[in-house]
Coordinates of C-alpha atoms and ligand atoms in Angstrom, one line a residue:
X1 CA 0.0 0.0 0.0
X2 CA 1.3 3.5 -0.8
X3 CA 2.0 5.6 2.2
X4 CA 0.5 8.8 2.5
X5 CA 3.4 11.7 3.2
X6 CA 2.0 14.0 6.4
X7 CA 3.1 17.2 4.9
X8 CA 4.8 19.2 7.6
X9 CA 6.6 22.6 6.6
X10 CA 10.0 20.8 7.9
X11 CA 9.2 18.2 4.8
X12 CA 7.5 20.7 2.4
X13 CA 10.6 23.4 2.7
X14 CA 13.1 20.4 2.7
X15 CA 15.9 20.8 0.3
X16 CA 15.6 19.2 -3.2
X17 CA 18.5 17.4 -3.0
X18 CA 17.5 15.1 0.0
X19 CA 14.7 13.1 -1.7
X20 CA 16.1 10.2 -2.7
X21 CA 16.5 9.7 -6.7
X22 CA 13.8 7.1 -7.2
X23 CA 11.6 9.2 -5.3
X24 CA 10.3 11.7 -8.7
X25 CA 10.6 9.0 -11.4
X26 CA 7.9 7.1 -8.9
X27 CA 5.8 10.2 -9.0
X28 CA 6.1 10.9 -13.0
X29 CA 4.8 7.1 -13.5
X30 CA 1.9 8.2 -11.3
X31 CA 0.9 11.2 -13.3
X32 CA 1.6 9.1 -16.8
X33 CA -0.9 6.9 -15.8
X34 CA -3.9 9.5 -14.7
X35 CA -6.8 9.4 -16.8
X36 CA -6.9 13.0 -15.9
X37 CA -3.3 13.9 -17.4
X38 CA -4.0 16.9 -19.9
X39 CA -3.4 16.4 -23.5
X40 CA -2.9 20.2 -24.6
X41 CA -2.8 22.0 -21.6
X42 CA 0.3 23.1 -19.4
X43 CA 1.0 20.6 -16.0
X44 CA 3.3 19.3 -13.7
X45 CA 5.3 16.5 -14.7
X46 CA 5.2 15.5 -10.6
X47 CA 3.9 17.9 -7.9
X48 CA 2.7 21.1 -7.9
X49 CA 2.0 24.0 -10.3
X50 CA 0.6 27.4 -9.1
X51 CA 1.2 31.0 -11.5
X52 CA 2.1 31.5 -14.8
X53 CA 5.2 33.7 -14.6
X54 CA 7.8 35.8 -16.9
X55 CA 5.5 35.1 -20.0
X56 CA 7.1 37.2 -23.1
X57 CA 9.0 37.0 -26.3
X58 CA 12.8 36.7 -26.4
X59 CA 15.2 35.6 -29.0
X60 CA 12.4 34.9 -31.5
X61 CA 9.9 32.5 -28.9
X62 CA 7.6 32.4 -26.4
X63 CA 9.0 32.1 -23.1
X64 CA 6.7 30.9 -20.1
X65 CA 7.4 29.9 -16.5
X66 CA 5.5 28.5 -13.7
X67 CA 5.5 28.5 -9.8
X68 CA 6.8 24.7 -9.4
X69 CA 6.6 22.5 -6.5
X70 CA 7.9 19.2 -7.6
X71 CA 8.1 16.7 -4.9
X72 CA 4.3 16.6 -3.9
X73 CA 0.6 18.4 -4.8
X74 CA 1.4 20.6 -2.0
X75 CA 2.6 24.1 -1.8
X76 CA 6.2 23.6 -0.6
X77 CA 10.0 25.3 -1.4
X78 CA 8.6 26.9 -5.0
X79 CA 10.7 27.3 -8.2
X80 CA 10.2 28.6 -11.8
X81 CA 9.6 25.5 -14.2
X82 CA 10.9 27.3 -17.7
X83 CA 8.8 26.5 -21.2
X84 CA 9.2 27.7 -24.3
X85 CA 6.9 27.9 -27.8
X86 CA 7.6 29.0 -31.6
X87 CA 3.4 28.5 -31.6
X88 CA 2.0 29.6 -28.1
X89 CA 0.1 25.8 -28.7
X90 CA 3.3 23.1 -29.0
X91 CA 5.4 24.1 -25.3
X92 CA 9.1 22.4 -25.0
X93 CA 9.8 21.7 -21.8
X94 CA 12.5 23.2 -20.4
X95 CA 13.8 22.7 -16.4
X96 CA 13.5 24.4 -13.4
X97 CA 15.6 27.4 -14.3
X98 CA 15.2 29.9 -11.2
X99 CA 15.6 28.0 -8.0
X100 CA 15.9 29.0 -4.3
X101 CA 19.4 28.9 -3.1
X102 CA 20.7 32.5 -2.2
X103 CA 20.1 33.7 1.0
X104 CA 17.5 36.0 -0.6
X105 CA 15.0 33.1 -2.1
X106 CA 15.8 30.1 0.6
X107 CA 12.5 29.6 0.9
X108 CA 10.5 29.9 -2.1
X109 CA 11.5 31.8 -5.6
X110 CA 7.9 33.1 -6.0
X111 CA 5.9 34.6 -8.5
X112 CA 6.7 37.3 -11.2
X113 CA 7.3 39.0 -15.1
X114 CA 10.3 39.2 -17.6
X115 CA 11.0 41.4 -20.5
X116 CA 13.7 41.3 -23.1
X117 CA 16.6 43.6 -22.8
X118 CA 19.4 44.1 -24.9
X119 CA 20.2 40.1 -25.5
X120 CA 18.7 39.1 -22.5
X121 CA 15.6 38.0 -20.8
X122 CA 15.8 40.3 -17.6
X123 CA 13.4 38.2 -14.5
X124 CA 11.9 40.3 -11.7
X125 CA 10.8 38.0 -9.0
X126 CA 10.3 37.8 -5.5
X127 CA 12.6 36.0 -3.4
X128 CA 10.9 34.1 0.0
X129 CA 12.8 33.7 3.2
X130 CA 12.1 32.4 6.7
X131 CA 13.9 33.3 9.0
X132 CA 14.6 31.2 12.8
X133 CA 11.4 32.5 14.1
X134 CA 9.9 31.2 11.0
X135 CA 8.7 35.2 10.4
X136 CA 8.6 36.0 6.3
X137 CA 10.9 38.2 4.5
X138 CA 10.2 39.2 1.3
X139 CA 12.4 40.6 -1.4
X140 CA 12.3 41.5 -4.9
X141 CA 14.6 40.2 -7.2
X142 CA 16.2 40.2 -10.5
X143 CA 18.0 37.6 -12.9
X144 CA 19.0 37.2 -16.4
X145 CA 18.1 34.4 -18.9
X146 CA 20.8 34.1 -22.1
X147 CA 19.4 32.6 -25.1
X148 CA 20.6 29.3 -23.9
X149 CA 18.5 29.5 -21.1
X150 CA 21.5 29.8 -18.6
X151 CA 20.0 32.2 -15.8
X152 CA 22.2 33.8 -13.8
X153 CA 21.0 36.0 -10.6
X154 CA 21.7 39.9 -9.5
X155 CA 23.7 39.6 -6.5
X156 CA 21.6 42.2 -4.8
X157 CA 17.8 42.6 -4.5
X158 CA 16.1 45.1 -6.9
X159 CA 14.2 46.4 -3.7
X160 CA 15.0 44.8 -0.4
X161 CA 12.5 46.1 1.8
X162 CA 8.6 47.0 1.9
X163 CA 7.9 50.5 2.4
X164 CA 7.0 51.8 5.5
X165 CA 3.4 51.0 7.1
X166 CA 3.7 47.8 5.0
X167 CA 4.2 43.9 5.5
X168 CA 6.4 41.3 4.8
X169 CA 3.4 40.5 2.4
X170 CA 5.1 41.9 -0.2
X171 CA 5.5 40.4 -3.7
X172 CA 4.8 38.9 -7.1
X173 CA 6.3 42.0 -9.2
X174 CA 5.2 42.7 -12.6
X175 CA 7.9 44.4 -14.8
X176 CA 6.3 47.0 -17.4
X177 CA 8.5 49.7 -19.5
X178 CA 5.5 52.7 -19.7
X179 CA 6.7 56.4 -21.4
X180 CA 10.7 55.0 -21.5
X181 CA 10.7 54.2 -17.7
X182 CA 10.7 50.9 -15.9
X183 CA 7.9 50.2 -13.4
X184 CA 6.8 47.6 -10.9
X185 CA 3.5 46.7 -10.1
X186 CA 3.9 44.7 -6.5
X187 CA 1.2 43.0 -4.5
X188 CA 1.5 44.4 -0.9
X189 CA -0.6 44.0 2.1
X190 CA -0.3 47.6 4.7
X191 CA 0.6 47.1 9.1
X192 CA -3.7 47.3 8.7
X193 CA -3.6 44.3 6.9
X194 CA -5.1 46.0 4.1
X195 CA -4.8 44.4 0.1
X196 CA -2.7 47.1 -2.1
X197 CA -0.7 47.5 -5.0
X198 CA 2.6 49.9 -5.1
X199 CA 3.7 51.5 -8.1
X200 CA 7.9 51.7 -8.4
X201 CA 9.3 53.8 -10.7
X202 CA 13.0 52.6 -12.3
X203 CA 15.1 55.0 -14.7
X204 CA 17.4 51.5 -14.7
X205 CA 16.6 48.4 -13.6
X206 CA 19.0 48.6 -10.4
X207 CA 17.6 51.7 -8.8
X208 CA 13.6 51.7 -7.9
X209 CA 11.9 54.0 -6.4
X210 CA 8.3 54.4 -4.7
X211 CA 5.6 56.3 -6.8
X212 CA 2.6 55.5 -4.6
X213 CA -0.1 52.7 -3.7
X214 CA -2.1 52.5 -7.1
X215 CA -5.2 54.4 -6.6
X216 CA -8.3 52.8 -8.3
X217 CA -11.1 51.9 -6.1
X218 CA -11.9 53.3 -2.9
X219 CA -13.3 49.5 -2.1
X220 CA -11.4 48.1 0.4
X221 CA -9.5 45.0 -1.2
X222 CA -9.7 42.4 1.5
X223 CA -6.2 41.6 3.0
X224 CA -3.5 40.9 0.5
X225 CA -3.4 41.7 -3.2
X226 CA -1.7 39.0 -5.0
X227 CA -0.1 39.0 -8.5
X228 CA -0.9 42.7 -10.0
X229 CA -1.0 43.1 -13.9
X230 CA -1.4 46.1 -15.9
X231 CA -2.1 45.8 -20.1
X232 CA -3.1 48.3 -22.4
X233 CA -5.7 47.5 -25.0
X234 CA -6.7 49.9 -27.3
X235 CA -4.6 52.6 -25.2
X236 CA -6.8 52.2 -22.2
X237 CA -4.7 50.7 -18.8
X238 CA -6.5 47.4 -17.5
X239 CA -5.6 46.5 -14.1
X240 CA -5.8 42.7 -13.1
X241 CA -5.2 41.6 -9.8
X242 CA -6.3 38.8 -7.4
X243 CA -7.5 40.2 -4.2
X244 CA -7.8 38.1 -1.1
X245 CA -10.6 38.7 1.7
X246 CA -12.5 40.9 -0.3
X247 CA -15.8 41.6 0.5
X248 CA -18.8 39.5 -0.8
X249 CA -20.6 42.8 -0.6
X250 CA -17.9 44.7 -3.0
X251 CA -17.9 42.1 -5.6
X252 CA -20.2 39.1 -5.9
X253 CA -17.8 36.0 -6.4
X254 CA -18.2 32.4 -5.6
X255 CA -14.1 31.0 -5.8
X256 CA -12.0 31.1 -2.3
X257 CA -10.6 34.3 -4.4
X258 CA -11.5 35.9 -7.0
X259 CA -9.4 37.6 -10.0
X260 CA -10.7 40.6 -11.1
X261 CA -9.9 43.2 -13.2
X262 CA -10.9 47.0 -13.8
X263 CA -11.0 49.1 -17.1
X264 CA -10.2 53.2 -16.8
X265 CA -9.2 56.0 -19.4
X266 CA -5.9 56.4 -18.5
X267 CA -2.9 55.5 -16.1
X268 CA -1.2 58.6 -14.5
X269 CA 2.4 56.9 -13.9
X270 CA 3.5 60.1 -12.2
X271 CA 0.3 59.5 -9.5
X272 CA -0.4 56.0 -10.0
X273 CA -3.9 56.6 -10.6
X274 CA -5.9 55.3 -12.8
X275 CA -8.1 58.0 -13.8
X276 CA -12.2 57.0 -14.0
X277 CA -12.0 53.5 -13.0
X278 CA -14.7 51.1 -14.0
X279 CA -16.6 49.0 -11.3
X280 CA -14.4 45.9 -10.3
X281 CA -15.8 42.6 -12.6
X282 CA -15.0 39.2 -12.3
X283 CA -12.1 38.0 -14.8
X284 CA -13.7 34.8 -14.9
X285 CA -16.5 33.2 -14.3
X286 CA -16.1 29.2 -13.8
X287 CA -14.8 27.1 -10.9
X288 CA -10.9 27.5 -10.8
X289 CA -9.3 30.7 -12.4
X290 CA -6.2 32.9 -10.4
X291 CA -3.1 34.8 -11.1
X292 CA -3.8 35.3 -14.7
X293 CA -0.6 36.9 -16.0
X294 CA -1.2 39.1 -19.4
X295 CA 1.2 41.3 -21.5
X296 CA 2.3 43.1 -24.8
X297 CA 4.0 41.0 -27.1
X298 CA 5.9 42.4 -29.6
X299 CA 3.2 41.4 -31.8
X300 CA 0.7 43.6 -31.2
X301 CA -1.4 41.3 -29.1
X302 CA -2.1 41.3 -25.6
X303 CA -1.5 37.7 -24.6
X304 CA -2.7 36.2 -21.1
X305 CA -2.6 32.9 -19.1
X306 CA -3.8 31.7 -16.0
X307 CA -3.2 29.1 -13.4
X308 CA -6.4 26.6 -13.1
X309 CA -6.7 26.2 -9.3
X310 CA -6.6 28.3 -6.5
X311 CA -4.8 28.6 -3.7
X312 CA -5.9 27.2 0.1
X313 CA -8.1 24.2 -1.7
X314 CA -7.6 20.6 -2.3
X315 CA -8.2 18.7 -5.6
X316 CA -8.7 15.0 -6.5
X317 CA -5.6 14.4 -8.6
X318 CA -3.8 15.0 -5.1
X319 CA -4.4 11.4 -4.4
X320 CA -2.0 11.0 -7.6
X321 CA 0.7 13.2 -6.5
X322 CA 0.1 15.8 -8.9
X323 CA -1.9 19.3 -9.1
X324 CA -3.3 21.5 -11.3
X325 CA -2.6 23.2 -14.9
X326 CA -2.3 26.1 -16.5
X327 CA -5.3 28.0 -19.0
X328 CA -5.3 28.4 -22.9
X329 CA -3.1 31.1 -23.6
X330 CA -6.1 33.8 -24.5
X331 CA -6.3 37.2 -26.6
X332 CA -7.4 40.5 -24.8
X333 CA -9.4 42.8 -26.5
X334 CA -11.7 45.8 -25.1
X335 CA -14.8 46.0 -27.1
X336 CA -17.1 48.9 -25.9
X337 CA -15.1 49.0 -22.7
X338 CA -15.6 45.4 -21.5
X339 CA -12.4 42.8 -22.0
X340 CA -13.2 39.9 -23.8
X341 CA -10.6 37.2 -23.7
X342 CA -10.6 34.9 -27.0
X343 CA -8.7 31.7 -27.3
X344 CA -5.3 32.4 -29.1
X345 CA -6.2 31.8 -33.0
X346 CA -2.9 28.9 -33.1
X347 CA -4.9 26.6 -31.0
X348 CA -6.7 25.5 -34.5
X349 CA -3.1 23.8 -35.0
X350 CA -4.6 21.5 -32.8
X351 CA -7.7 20.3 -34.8
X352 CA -8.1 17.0 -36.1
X353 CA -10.6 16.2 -38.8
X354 CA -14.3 17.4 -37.5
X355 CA -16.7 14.7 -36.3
X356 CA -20.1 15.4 -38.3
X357 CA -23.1 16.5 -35.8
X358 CA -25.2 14.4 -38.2
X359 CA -24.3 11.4 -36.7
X360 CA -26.4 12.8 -33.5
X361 CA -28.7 9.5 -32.2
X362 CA -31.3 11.9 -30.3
X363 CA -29.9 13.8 -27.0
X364 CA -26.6 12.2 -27.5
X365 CA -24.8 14.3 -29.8
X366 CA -21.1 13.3 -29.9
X367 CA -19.2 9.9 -27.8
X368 CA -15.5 10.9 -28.7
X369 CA -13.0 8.4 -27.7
X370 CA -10.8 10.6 -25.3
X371 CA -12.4 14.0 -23.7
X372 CA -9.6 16.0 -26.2
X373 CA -12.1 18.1 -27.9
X374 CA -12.7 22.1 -29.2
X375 CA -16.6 22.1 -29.3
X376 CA -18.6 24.9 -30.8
X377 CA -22.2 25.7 -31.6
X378 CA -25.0 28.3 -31.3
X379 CA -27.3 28.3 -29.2
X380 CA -30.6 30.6 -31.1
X381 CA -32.5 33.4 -29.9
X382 CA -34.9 32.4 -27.2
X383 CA -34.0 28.5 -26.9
X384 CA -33.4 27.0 -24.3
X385 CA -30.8 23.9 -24.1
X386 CA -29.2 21.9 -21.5
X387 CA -25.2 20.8 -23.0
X388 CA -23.8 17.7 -20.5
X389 CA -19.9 17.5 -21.4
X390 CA -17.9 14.6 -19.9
X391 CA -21.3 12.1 -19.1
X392 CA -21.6 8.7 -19.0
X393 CA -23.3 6.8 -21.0
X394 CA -26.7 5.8 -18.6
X395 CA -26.7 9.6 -18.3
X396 CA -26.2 9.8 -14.6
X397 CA -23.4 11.8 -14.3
X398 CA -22.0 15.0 -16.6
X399 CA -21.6 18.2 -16.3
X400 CA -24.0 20.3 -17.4
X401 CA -24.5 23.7 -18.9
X402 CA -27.6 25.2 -19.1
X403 CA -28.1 27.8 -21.6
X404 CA -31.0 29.9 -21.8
X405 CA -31.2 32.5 -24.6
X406 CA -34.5 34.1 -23.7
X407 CA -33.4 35.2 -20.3
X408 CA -29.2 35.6 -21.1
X409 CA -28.6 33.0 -18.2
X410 CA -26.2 30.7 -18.7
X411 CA -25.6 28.7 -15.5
X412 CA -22.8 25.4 -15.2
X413 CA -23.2 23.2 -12.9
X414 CA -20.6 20.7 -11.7
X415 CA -23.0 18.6 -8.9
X416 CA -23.4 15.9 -10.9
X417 CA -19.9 15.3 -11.7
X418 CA -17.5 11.6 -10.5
X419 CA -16.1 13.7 -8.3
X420 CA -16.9 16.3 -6.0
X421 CA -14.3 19.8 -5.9
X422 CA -14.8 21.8 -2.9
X423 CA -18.1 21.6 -2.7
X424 CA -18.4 24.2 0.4
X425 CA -17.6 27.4 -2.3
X426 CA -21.3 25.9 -4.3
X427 CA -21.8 23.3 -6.6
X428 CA -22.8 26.0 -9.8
X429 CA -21.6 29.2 -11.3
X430 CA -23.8 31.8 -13.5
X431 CA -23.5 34.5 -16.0
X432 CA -25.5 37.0 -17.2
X433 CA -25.4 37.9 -21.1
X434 CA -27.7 40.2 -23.3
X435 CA -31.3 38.4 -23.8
X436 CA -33.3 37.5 -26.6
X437 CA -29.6 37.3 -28.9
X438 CA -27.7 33.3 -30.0
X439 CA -25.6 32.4 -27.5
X440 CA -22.1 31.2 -28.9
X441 CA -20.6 28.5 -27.1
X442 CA -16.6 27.7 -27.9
X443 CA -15.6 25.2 -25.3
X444 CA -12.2 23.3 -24.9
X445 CA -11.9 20.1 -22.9
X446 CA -9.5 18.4 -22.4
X447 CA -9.4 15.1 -19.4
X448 CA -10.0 17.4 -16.2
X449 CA -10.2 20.8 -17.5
X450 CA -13.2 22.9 -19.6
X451 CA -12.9 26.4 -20.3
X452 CA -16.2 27.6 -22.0
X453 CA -16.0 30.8 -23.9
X454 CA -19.4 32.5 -24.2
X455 CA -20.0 34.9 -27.4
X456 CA -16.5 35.1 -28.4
X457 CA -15.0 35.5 -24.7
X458 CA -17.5 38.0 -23.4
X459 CA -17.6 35.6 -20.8
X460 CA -15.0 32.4 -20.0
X461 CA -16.2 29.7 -17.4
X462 CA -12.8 27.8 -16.6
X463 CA -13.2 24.6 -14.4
X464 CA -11.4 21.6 -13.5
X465 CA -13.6 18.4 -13.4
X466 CA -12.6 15.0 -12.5
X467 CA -14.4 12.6 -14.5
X468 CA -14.0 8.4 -14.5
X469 CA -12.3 7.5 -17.5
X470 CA -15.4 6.4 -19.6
X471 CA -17.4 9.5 -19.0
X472 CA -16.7 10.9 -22.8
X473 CA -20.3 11.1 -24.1
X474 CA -21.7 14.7 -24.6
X475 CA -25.5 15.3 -24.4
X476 CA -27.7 18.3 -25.8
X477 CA -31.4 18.5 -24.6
X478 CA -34.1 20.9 -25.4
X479 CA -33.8 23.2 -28.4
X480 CA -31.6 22.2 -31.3
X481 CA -28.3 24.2 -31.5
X482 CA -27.3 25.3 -34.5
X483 CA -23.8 25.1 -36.5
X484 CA -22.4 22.4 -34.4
X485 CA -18.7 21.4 -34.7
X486 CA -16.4 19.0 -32.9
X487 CA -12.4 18.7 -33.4
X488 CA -10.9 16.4 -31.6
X489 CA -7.7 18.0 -30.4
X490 CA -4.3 16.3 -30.8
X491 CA -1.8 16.1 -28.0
X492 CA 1.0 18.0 -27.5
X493 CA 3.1 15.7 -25.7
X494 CA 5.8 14.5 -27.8
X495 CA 5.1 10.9 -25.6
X496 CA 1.8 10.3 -26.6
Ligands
FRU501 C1 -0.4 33.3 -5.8 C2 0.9 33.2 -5.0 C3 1.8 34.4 -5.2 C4 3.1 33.9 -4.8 C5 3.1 32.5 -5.3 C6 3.8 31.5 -4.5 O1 -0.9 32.1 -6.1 O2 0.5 33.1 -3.6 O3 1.4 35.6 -4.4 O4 4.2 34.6 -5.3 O5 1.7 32.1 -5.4 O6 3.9 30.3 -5.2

């Protein structure tokens, strides 16, 4: 029988090289063998994975990192897990590349951004450290990537202290160039336990100064503001952040934590304002969305990712020894001041030949072989339909997405599903679109993860799900949908 590891922080913050050698080539197998192993999406070979970090473009690819915790589904001594892409779609696996052994990062190289400069990928991260008392430091950091991937660390922090009224809560900076500066967008917590987010300004990258707290809501933001993000689409700044404690009352979410985002005219660097804010919205609307990390590529496009899971929650594939994944890497767009997020157009390098909605034998519509799928259809004005993705084939379990185009309600429901997934945050989730118009459904599933994208990513539902192996049938009842369209979605493991 396999023994189950009690998790203490003495084992969790343990040094790498103390677990034996057999002991993550046991834990691969484990993960090889899960049903619920992703076929496209990004995931831990063994252990954890938590935020995207440094996504960008250097040296002609896409570079992405992730918080990594390889010796267990637990959050332990973290480091950055390197990928990189030619397609945003196909991801070569890389190494851990930023791991925690200065004096600055002993216990955790956490979350944060890169950008290109000169022939270099410059990382600003935050370093973790626990001191005898076990009380947290926190400091922010900077490295450099070659084009070979060699890293090499700045022997001093970029900032080595919080301000002043502020808490070792202190981290996850976001690296942005903005009218020829350098800023930092940092996730900080005040001595009132307050969330904020501080603004440094940098004419180089070694000397950083305070602006202010970034002024954009006179909400209070719960405790701690994790992982702070500013884009601009269509010249308008658009603040993302994942606040923790927030009010229900401020903002109506259903998660542990919510991400959330705000729209506004314009960002004064000078202030740090963000002048005629919009309300605060939800970034995301399903199950299991945080620290969704966005910026400019070179391209043109403003590209995002997020981390499937949340923090301070368990999940099934624990029991296997591995957690979570990361999102579809998504376009940003504003369209009549609301951010829409659209799947990445490369993911269509992924479709197979389409199975023909013809072959429909009454509510069941599709029984692919493997849940690796891109699904679309229409749902008309003033239907109503229920869609069950990942059922079985009496019908008994599935998970179900009720769309109703008469009222705009579109509610998912993941109660009738194998297995339950923290059932205490509610068992369904529900958006509001415009009534009486289609409802256009895109939805990607793949083993234990479905993002839905509603009316070209007006809306996204992302949710994990933990189906038995068989459950593969998908079901439509009530009205017909129109313009239906399956493609089963290759793999991108090189293995499979
Ligand atoms: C968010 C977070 C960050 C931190 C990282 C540690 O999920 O808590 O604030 O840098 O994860 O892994």
């Amino acid at each position: 029988m396999k023994k189950t590891i009690e998790w203490t922080d003495e084992l969790r913050y343990q040094a790498y090289a103390k677990w034996p050698a057999d002991y993550l080539p046991n834990l691969k197998k484990q993960q090889q063998n899960s049903h619920w192993r992703l076929h496209y999406h990004i995931q831990p070979e063994t252990g954890l994975l938590n935020d995207p970090n440094g996504f960008s473009y250097f040296d002609g690819k896409w570079h992405l990192f992730y918080q990594a915790y390889p010796y267990g589904p637990v959050h332990g001594l973290k480091s950055w897990y390197h990928l990189s892409s030619t397609n945003l779609v196909d991801w070569q696996r890389d190494q851990l590349r930023l791991l925690p052994d200065t004096s600055y990062d002993s216990h955790g190289v956490y979350s944060g951004s890169a950008i290109p400069v000169g022939d270099h990928l410059f990382l600003a991260f935050t370093g973790n450290v626990r001191d005898q008392q076990w009380a947290r430091h926190a400091y922010q950091l900077g490295a450099w990537m070659d084009k070979d991937f060699h890293v090499t660390k700045q022997a001093t922090p970029l900032i080595a202290n919080p301000p002043e009224g502020y808490t070792q809560h202190f981290r996850d900076p976001q690296l942005f160039r903005y009218q020829d500066q350098y800023y930092l967008l940092i996730g900080a917590q005040t001595e009132n336990e307050e969330g904020k987010i501080l603004l440094y300004k940098g004419d180089t990258l070694n000397h950083w100064e305070l602006v202010h707290e970034v002024l954009f809501s006179n909400e209070q933001m719960g405790y701690m503001i994790e992982c702070p993000n500013l884009v601009f689409l269509e010249d308008k700044p658009v603040l993302i952040f994942c606040p923790q404690g927030l009010a229900k009352s401020t903002v109506a979410y259903q998660n542990i934590y919510p991400n959330l985002y705000i729209t506004a005219d314009h960002f004064d660097a000078e202030t740090a304002t963000l002048l005629h804010p919009s309300s605060l919205q939800n970034l995301d609307d399903g199950f299991d969305l945080y620290a969704i990390q966005a910026f400019q590529a070179p391209d043109g496009r403003v590209l995002s990712i997020g981390w499937v899971g949340l923090p301070d929650v368990s999940y099934p594939s624990d029991k296997e020894g591995w957690a979570h994944c990361l999102s579809l890497v998504r376009e940003l767009h504003l369209i009549d001041g609301q951010l829409y997020q659209k799947p990445v157009t490369e993911l269509a390098l992924l479709r197979q030949a389409p199975l023909a909605s013809h072959e429909r034998k009454g509510e069941v519509l599709f029984q692919p072989d493997t849940n690796s799928y891109e699904l679309e259809m229409t749902i008309p004005t003033d239907k109503q339909s229920v869609l069950t993705l990942f059922s079985s084939a009496n019908q008994n379990k599935g998970f179900d997405l009720h769309c109703d185009a008469k009222n705009g309600m579109i509610i998912l429901d993941r109660g009738r599903m194998a297995k339950e997934v923290n059932p205490e945050f509610g068992t369904k989730r529900s958006v509001q679109v415009s009534p009486h118009l289609p409802i256009h459904l895109r939805i990607f599933v793949d083993s234990s993860v479905c993002e839905i994208f509603i009316n070209d990513g007006q809306k996204v539902l992302t949710s994990r799900v933990f189906p038995d192996k068989t459950d593969t049938t998908i079901l439509l009842k009530g009205a017909q949908a129109e313009n239906i369209t399956l493609w089963p979605l290759r793999s991108i493991h090189l293995d499979d």
